[in-house]
Every structure is written in C-alpha cells, then in structure tokens.
C-alpha cells in the first residue's frame, strides 16, 4: 500500500475510513521484535563506524537480560589548526615569525561499569545503566 492510499482514505463496508483510523490500525500491526543482542550489536557497529573504540569486560545473558560490564568507549580526533601563532601574537611585532600550523588532539573516553539490556516481550528493549558513568575529555595542542 502506498502513501497516496492513506491520504485518500480507504473504504470498508461501503463507508470511508479516515487517515487517522488507518494509521491507528497500522500502529497495532506486528513489527519485527528487537532482541537485546541485536541492539548491542547495532550499537557496537554504529560506534565503530563513528571512529569509537568499544571495549567491554564481558557480556552475559541471564534470561531476557543481556548485561554488559566495564564498557569503555574512546574516541580521538586530530585536527590540523592553521590558526597557531607565535608567542608574540598581539604585540604588534611585525618581525614575528609567520603563523605555525599546530594540531589539536581531542581524546574522549566514557566508562560505564554496567549496562543491562532487557527484552520486554513486545519487541522493545529497556536499557538501564549504572548510576555513575565517568566521562573524560582531554584536548592538547602540539
């Protein structure tokens, strides 16, 4: 069925059914269930595609719950910055050396001691994380 059918509405028993009714019926149709393992795999894949390193202490399953322990996400970006200036910047010293390129390096780390992914039985997964999550970011200029 295409979107034009939804916009025009449908007929059932000789009577027109409005778009809202059709969308309401669609909302009750079954969708593929998402498992905790599928969600975890998708997250790891997505983070890796963004350049993150993903490490864990382990992943264990107990019934409907997948528990990830000691999750560590780290990411580093090196950005050449041509706005580097000599120490004499701002002194109106016209004999100062020309600007020197520098590199800005940003390293970010997130540590999550425990994360539970619990399947709800309706195709959804509830994620619960440890009450304390550590995040660090260091920026250096070389």
PDB file of N, CA, C and O in Angstrom, residues 56-84:
ATOM      1  N   UNK A  56      34.779  -4.021  26.283  1.00  0.00           N
ATOM      2  CA  UNK A  56      33.960  -4.427  27.427  1.00  0.00           C
ATOM      3  C   UNK A  56      34.718  -5.441  28.262  1.00  0.00           C
ATOM      4  O   UNK A  56      35.627  -6.108  27.782  1.00  0.00           O
ATOM      5  N   UNK A  57      34.290  -5.536  29.517  1.00  0.00           N
ATOM      6  CA  UNK A  57      34.808  -6.589  30.384  1.00  0.00           C
ATOM      7  C   UNK A  57      34.112  -7.903  30.089  1.00  0.00           C
ATOM      8  O   UNK A  57      34.627  -8.968  30.381  1.00  0.00           O
ATOM      9  N   UNK A  58      32.909  -7.809  29.493  1.00  0.00           N
ATOM     10  CA  UNK A  58      32.178  -9.024  29.150  1.00  0.00           C
ATOM     11  C   UNK A  58      30.719  -8.730  28.884  1.00  0.00           C
ATOM     12  O   UNK A  58      30.202  -7.660  29.213  1.00  0.00           O
ATOM     13  N   UNK A  59      30.066  -9.706  28.278  1.00  0.00           N
ATOM     14  CA  UNK A  59      28.626  -9.644  28.027  1.00  0.00           C
ATOM     15  C   UNK A  59      28.052 -10.993  28.415  1.00  0.00           C
ATOM     16  O   UNK A  59      28.511 -12.030  27.938  1.00  0.00           O
ATOM     17  N   UNK A  60      27.076 -10.979  29.328  1.00  0.00           N
ATOM     18  CA  UNK A  60      26.461 -12.224  29.779  1.00  0.00           C
ATOM     19  C   UNK A  60      24.953 -12.121  29.675  1.00  0.00           C
ATOM     20  O   UNK A  60      24.375 -11.047  29.849  1.00  0.00           O
ATOM     21  N   UNK A  61      24.334 -13.232  29.367  1.00  0.00           N
ATOM     22  CA  UNK A  61      22.882 -13.275  29.247  1.00  0.00           C
ATOM     23  C   UNK A  61      22.317 -14.078  30.408  1.00  0.00           C
ATOM     24  O   UNK A  61      22.796 -15.147  30.740  1.00  0.00           O
ATOM     25  N   UNK A  62      21.255 -13.510  31.000  1.00  0.00           N
ATOM     26  CA  UNK A  62      20.514 -14.195  32.051  1.00  0.00           C
ATOM     27  C   UNK A  62      19.036 -14.008  31.738  1.00  0.00           C
ATOM     28  O   UNK A  62      18.479 -12.936  31.995  1.00  0.00           O
ATOM     29  N   UNK A  63      18.413 -15.014  31.137  1.00  0.00           N
ATOM     30  CA  UNK A  63      17.001 -14.913  30.758  1.00  0.00           C
ATOM     31  C   UNK A  63      16.806 -13.879  29.669  1.00  0.00           C
ATOM     32  O   UNK A  63      17.430 -13.944  28.611  1.00  0.00           O
ATOM     33  N   UNK A  64      15.963 -12.868  29.946  1.00  0.00           N
ATOM     34  CA  UNK A  64      15.651 -11.832  28.949  1.00  0.00           C
ATOM     35  C   UNK A  64      16.579 -10.629  29.014  1.00  0.00           C
ATOM     36  O   UNK A  64      16.345  -9.617  28.376  1.00  0.00           O
ATOM     37  N   UNK A  65      17.654 -10.735  29.813  1.00  0.00           N
ATOM     38  CA  UNK A  65      18.539  -9.590  30.025  1.00  0.00           C
ATOM     39  C   UNK A  65      19.966  -9.894  29.579  1.00  0.00           C
ATOM     40  O   UNK A  65      20.542 -10.923  29.941  1.00  0.00           O
ATOM     41  N   UNK A  66      20.515  -8.964  28.787  1.00  0.00           N
ATOM     42  CA  UNK A  66      21.924  -9.018  28.393  1.00  0.00           C
ATOM     43  C   UNK A  66      22.640  -7.964  29.233  1.00  0.00           C
ATOM     44  O   UNK A  66      22.263  -6.784  29.217  1.00  0.00           O
ATOM     45  N   UNK A  67      23.646  -8.380  29.986  1.00  0.00           N
ATOM     46  CA  UNK A  67      24.399  -7.460  30.847  1.00  0.00           C
ATOM     47  C   UNK A  67      25.790  -7.238  30.266  1.00  0.00           C
ATOM     48  O   UNK A  67      26.525  -8.190  30.015  1.00  0.00           O
ATOM     49  N   UNK A  68      26.113  -5.969  30.052  1.00  0.00           N
ATOM     50  CA  UNK A  68      27.425  -5.565  29.566  1.00  0.00           C
ATOM     51  C   UNK A  68      28.164  -4.971  30.760  1.00  0.00           C
ATOM     52  O   UNK A  68      27.639  -4.086  31.435  1.00  0.00           O
ATOM     53  N   UNK A  69      29.380  -5.444  31.012  1.00  0.00           N
ATOM     54  CA  UNK A  69      30.152  -4.895  32.132  1.00  0.00           C
ATOM     55  C   UNK A  69      31.398  -4.199  31.626  1.00  0.00           C
ATOM     56  O   UNK A  69      31.957  -4.551  30.589  1.00  0.00           O
ATOM     57  N   UNK A  70      31.794  -3.187  32.382  1.00  0.00           N
ATOM     58  CA  UNK A  70      33.025  -2.425  32.119  1.00  0.00           C
ATOM     59  C   UNK A  70      33.110  -1.950  30.671  1.00  0.00           C
ATOM     60  O   UNK A  70      34.120  -2.143  29.994  1.00  0.00           O
ATOM     61  N   UNK A  71      32.050  -1.306  30.222  1.00  0.00           N
ATOM     62  CA  UNK A  71      32.011  -0.759  28.864  1.00  0.00           C
ATOM     63  C   UNK A  71      32.872   0.498  28.810  1.00  0.00           C
ATOM     64  O   UNK A  71      32.735   1.399  29.636  1.00  0.00           O
ATOM     65  N   UNK A  72      33.783   0.541  27.853  1.00  0.00           N
ATOM     66  CA  UNK A  72      34.653   1.702  27.662  1.00  0.00           C
ATOM     67  C   UNK A  72      34.568   2.138  26.201  1.00  0.00           C
ATOM     68  O   UNK A  72      34.845   1.353  25.297  1.00  0.00           O
ATOM     69  N   UNK A  73      34.145   3.376  25.990  1.00  0.00           N
ATOM     70  CA  UNK A  73      34.095   3.968  24.657  1.00  0.00           C
ATOM     71  C   UNK A  73      35.174   5.035  24.591  1.00  0.00           C
ATOM     72  O   UNK A  73      35.251   5.894  25.467  1.00  0.00           O
ATOM     73  N   UNK A  74      36.014   4.982  23.571  1.00  0.00           N
ATOM     74  CA  UNK A  74      37.039   6.013  23.432  1.00  0.00           C
ATOM     75  C   UNK A  74      37.100   6.469  21.981  1.00  0.00           C
ATOM     76  O   UNK A  74      36.815   5.710  21.053  1.00  0.00           O
ATOM     77  N   UNK A  75      37.458   7.727  21.835  1.00  0.00           N
ATOM     78  CA  UNK A  75      37.474   8.348  20.507  1.00  0.00           C
ATOM     79  C   UNK A  75      38.558   9.413  20.496  1.00  0.00           C
ATOM     80  O   UNK A  75      38.718  10.158  21.460  1.00  0.00           O
ATOM     81  N   UNK A  76      39.308   9.491  19.408  1.00  0.00           N
ATOM     82  CA  UNK A  76      40.348  10.516  19.293  1.00  0.00           C
ATOM     83  C   UNK A  76      40.232  11.207  17.945  1.00  0.00           C
ATOM     84  O   UNK A  76      40.063  10.554  16.921  1.00  0.00           O
ATOM     85  N   UNK A  77      40.327  12.524  17.975  1.00  0.00           N
ATOM     86  CA  UNK A  77      40.278  13.327  16.758  1.00  0.00           C
ATOM     87  C   UNK A  77      41.527  14.194  16.719  1.00  0.00           C
ATOM     88  O   UNK A  77      41.861  14.849  17.705  1.00  0.00           O
ATOM     89  N   UNK A  78      42.210  14.185  15.597  1.00  0.00           N
ATOM     90  CA  UNK A  78      43.349  15.084  15.404  1.00  0.00           C
ATOM     91  C   UNK A  78      42.959  16.066  14.315  1.00  0.00           C
ATOM     92  O   UNK A  78      42.581  15.670  13.213  1.00  0.00           O
ATOM     93  N   UNK A  79      43.017  17.337  14.648  1.00  0.00           N
ATOM     94  CA  UNK A  79      42.571  18.379  13.737  1.00  0.00           C
ATOM     95  C   UNK A  79      43.701  19.372  13.491  1.00  0.00           C
ATOM     96  O   UNK A  79      44.083  20.106  14.400  1.00  0.00           O
ATOM     97  N   UNK A  80      44.246  19.412  12.268  1.00  0.00           N
ATOM     98  CA  UNK A  80      45.263  20.430  11.973  1.00  0.00           C
ATOM     99  C   UNK A  80      44.629  21.814  12.093  1.00  0.00           C
ATOM    100  O   UNK A  80      43.541  22.048  11.584  1.00  0.00           O
ATOM    101  N   UNK A  81      45.297  22.697  12.797  1.00  0.00           N
ATOM    102  CA  UNK A  81      44.781  24.042  13.023  1.00  0.00           C
ATOM    103  C   UNK A  81      45.806  25.034  12.488  1.00  0.00           C
ATOM    104  O   UNK A  81      46.918  25.115  12.981  1.00  0.00           O
ATOM    105  N   UNK A  82      45.433  25.788  11.487  1.00  0.00           N
ATOM    106  CA  UNK A  82      46.374  26.744  10.896  1.00  0.00           C
ATOM    107  C   UNK A  82      46.317  28.097  11.592  1.00  0.00           C
ATOM    108  O   UNK A  82      46.946  29.044  11.153  1.00  0.00           O
ATOM    109  N   UNK A  83      45.577  28.184  12.691  1.00  0.00           N
ATOM    110  CA  UNK A  83      45.478  29.465  13.399  1.00  0.00           C
ATOM    111  C   UNK A  83      46.531  29.596  14.491  1.00  0.00           C
ATOM    112  O   UNK A  83      46.466  30.502  15.305  1.00  0.00           O
ATOM    113  N   UNK A  84      47.490  28.684  14.535  1.00  0.00           N
ATOM    114  CA  UNK A  84      48.544  28.782  15.540  1.00  0.00           C
ATOM    115  C   UNK A  84      49.376  30.037  15.321  1.00  0.00           C
ATOM    116  O   UNK A  84      49.642  30.429  14.195  1.00  0.00           O
TER     117      UNK A  84
END
